[in-house]
Short mmCIF file of C-alpha atoms in Angstrom, two decimals:
data_model
loop_
_atom_site.label_atom_id
_atom_site.label_comp_id
_atom_site.label_asym_id
_atom_site.label_seq_id
_atom_site.Cartn_x
_atom_site.Cartn_y
_atom_site.Cartn_z
CA MET A 1 0.00 0.00 0.00
CA LYS A 2 1.23 3.48 -0.82
CA VAL A 3 0.26 6.60 1.10
CA LEU A 4 -0.20 9.41 -1.40
CA LYS A 5 -1.44 12.09 1.01
CA ILE A 6 -2.27 12.25 4.70
CA HIS A 7 -4.01 14.90 6.80
CA ILE A 8 -3.83 14.66 10.61
CA GLU A 9 -5.68 16.82 13.11
CA ASN A 10 -5.31 16.66 16.89
CA ILE A 11 -3.82 13.17 17.17
CA ARG A 12 -1.32 12.70 20.02
CA GLY A 13 1.49 15.25 19.55
CA VAL A 14 0.24 16.58 16.21
CA LYS A 15 -2.07 19.59 16.18
CA GLU A 16 -2.39 19.66 12.37
CA ILE A 17 -0.20 18.49 9.51
CA ASP A 18 -0.52 17.66 5.82
CA LEU A 19 2.01 15.35 4.18
CA GLU A 20 2.21 14.29 0.54
CA PRO A 21 4.68 11.40 0.24
CA GLU A 22 3.14 10.55 -3.17
CA GLY A 23 3.63 6.84 -2.54
CA GLU A 24 7.33 7.14 -1.77
CA ASN A 25 9.12 6.21 1.44
CA PHE A 26 9.71 9.15 3.70
CA VAL A 27 11.68 9.91 6.82
CA ILE A 28 10.28 11.76 9.80
CA PHE A 29 12.92 13.46 11.92
CA GLY A 30 13.15 16.15 14.54
CA PRO A 31 13.80 16.75 18.24
CA ASN A 32 12.08 14.72 20.93
CA GLY A 33 8.50 15.75 21.60
CA THR A 34 7.77 17.19 18.16
CA GLY A 35 5.23 14.56 17.07
CA LYS A 36 7.27 12.15 14.95
CA SER A 37 5.77 9.06 16.57
CA ALA A 38 2.32 10.67 16.43
CA ILE A 39 2.44 10.54 12.62
CA VAL A 40 3.05 6.79 12.79
CA ASP A 41 0.32 6.52 15.45
CA ALA A 42 -2.09 8.36 13.14
CA LEU A 43 -1.45 5.90 10.29
CA ASP A 44 -1.84 3.00 12.72
CA PHE A 45 -5.13 4.46 13.93
CA LEU A 46 -6.41 5.11 10.40
CA PHE A 47 -5.89 1.50 9.30
CA THR A 48 -6.88 -0.31 12.52
CA GLY A 49 -8.93 1.99 14.76
CA ARG A 50 -6.25 1.48 17.43
CA ILE A 51 -2.92 2.96 18.35
CA SER A 52 -0.78 -0.07 19.15
CA ARG A 53 1.62 1.93 21.35
CA LEU A 54 -1.30 2.68 23.69
CA SER A 55 -2.06 -0.98 24.35
CA GLY A 56 -0.25 -4.00 25.69
CA GLU A 57 2.46 -4.37 28.27
CA GLY A 58 3.22 -1.32 30.40
CA THR A 59 0.19 0.72 29.34
CA ALA A 60 -2.17 0.17 32.27
CA GLY A 61 -4.77 2.91 32.50
CA ILE A 62 -3.94 4.41 29.10
CA THR A 63 -6.97 4.61 26.82
CA LEU A 64 -7.37 5.64 23.21
CA ARG A 65 -10.18 8.03 24.08
CA THR A 66 -8.16 9.85 26.77
CA HIS A 67 -4.62 9.61 25.40
CA GLY A 68 -5.27 9.54 21.63
CA PRO A 69 -6.29 13.19 21.12
CA HIS A 70 -3.80 16.06 21.23
CA VAL A 71 -3.47 17.38 24.79
CA ASP A 72 -5.59 20.46 23.93
CA SER A 73 -8.31 18.52 22.08
CA LYS A 74 -11.25 16.19 22.51
CA PRO A 75 -12.01 13.05 20.45
CA LYS A 76 -14.60 14.97 18.39
CA ASP A 77 -11.81 17.33 17.22
CA THR A 78 -9.63 14.55 15.81
CA LEU A 79 -9.25 13.41 12.23
CA VAL A 80 -6.95 11.25 10.16
CA GLN A 81 -7.61 11.25 6.45
CA ALA A 82 -5.43 9.70 3.75
CA GLU A 83 -5.37 9.01 0.07
CA ILE A 84 -3.83 5.58 -0.54
CA GLN A 85 -3.12 3.32 -3.47
CA ILE A 86 -2.83 -0.45 -3.39
CA LEU A 87 0.43 -1.74 -4.85
CA GLY A 88 0.05 -3.05 -8.38
CA SER A 89 -3.28 -1.29 -8.84
CA LYS A 90 -4.47 2.02 -10.19
CA ASP A 91 -7.24 2.15 -7.57
CA ILE A 92 -7.02 5.12 -5.22
CA PHE A 93 -8.91 5.23 -1.93
CA MET A 94 -9.72 8.12 0.37
CA LEU A 95 -10.01 6.93 3.99
CA LYS A 96 -11.07 8.82 7.09
CA ARG A 97 -11.32 8.00 10.81
CA SER A 98 -11.88 10.00 14.01
CA LEU A 99 -11.37 9.19 17.68
CA CYS A 100 -15.02 9.98 18.37
CA ARG A 101 -15.86 6.77 16.41
CA PRO A 102 -12.64 4.73 16.29
CA ASP A 103 -14.51 1.64 15.13
CA LYS A 104 -15.82 3.40 12.00
CA LEU A 105 -13.51 3.69 9.00
CA GLU A 106 -15.08 5.87 6.35
CA ILE A 107 -14.14 5.00 2.78
CA LEU A 108 -14.86 8.25 0.98
CA SER A 109 -13.77 7.00 -2.45
CA GLY A 110 -12.72 3.69 -3.97
CA ASP A 111 -14.17 0.18 -4.13
CA LYS A 112 -14.56 -1.01 -0.52
CA THR A 113 -14.31 -4.70 -1.49
CA LYS A 114 -10.80 -4.21 -2.89
CA LEU A 115 -9.62 -2.80 0.43
CA THR A 116 -10.80 -5.63 2.70
CA ASP A 117 -7.69 -7.83 2.44
CA ILE A 118 -5.34 -4.89 2.96
CA LEU A 119 -7.18 -3.90 6.15
CA LYS A 120 -6.96 -7.51 7.42
CA ILE A 121 -3.17 -7.31 7.13
CA ALA A 122 -3.17 -4.02 9.03
CA SER A 123 -5.31 -5.54 11.78
CA ARG A 124 -2.47 -8.01 12.47
CA GLY A 125 -0.11 -5.10 13.11
CA GLN A 126 2.09 -5.71 10.08
CA HIS A 127 1.82 -2.15 8.76
CA VAL A 128 3.87 -0.40 11.44
CA LEU A 129 7.42 -1.07 12.58
CA SER A 130 8.58 0.79 15.64
CA ARG A 131 12.10 2.04 16.11
CA ARG A 132 12.48 -0.47 18.94
CA GLU A 133 11.49 -3.38 16.65
CA ILE A 134 13.86 -2.27 13.90
CA LEU A 135 16.76 -1.87 16.35
CA LYS A 136 16.04 -5.29 17.84
CA TYR A 137 16.36 -6.80 14.34
CA ILE A 138 19.54 -4.84 13.53
CA ALA A 139 21.19 -5.83 16.83
CA ALA A 140 20.24 -9.52 16.49
CA LYS A 141 23.04 -12.02 15.95
CA LYS A 142 23.17 -13.84 12.60
CA GLY A 143 21.42 -16.95 13.91
CA GLU A 144 18.67 -14.90 15.57
CA ARG A 145 17.71 -12.60 12.67
CA GLY A 146 15.26 -15.12 11.21
CA LYS A 147 13.42 -15.27 14.52
CA GLU A 148 13.36 -11.47 14.71
CA ILE A 149 11.87 -11.24 11.21
CA GLN A 150 9.20 -13.73 12.25
CA ALA A 151 8.45 -11.59 15.28
CA LEU A 152 8.36 -8.40 13.17
CA LEU A 153 5.94 -9.96 10.70
CA ASN A 154 3.95 -11.82 13.34
CA LEU A 155 4.80 -15.22 11.80
CA ARG A 156 5.46 -17.24 14.96
CA LYS A 157 2.37 -19.41 14.41
CA VAL A 158 3.63 -20.31 10.93
CA GLU A 159 6.94 -21.50 12.40
CA GLN A 160 5.11 -23.49 15.10
CA LEU A 161 2.99 -25.16 12.41
CA LYS A 162 6.09 -26.01 10.36
CA GLY A 163 7.64 -27.59 13.46
CA THR A 164 4.53 -29.70 14.06
CA ILE A 165 4.52 -30.86 10.43
CA ARG A 166 8.23 -31.76 10.63
CA LYS A 167 7.69 -33.80 13.81
CA ARG A 168 4.75 -35.69 12.35
CA GLY A 169 6.53 -36.22 9.05
CA ASN A 170 9.72 -37.45 10.70
CA GLY A 171 7.80 -39.76 13.00
CA SER A 172 5.56 -41.31 10.33
CA SER A 173 8.25 -42.77 8.11
CA LYS A 174 11.99 -43.14 8.40
CA ASN A 175 12.31 -42.70 4.63
CA THR A 176 10.37 -39.42 4.50
CA ARG A 177 11.87 -36.25 5.92
CA LEU A 178 10.53 -32.74 5.76
CA ARG A 179 13.07 -29.93 5.68
#
């Protein structure tokens, strides 16, 4: 998926910003506290209705409704809107979501049915890599990098299934081995 344009209002550390990456990779940089992570949070929120950094281990008491809006704003004042294009397709979609209805993704233009599979991938958290996850992969030793990629892409269940198949295959016949 390519992000062509994104408009963010009152999400986390961002009061208002418009970006036009035009489907290209882009780098967000600046001093601490300037809203870099909030741009990633806004994309996460747009595609999933959640901000993954506000859930899970070490986030007790943090809620999307309370901690998602900019400090000076309320959920009704928030907005993330983006124009996206699916890779290998000419289809362009305009998506919109607000913290006042995080469960409701509005598809303002584009064929909704073509977007379903892409949104399923996003729901598994495979659309956002945090700095911490990238550094963990970079710092991994040669033998551990494969495991880190599996963790990054949420593929642990696939590896467990492969292990089960290997065990069953190796146990069923001495002449048959799965690699």
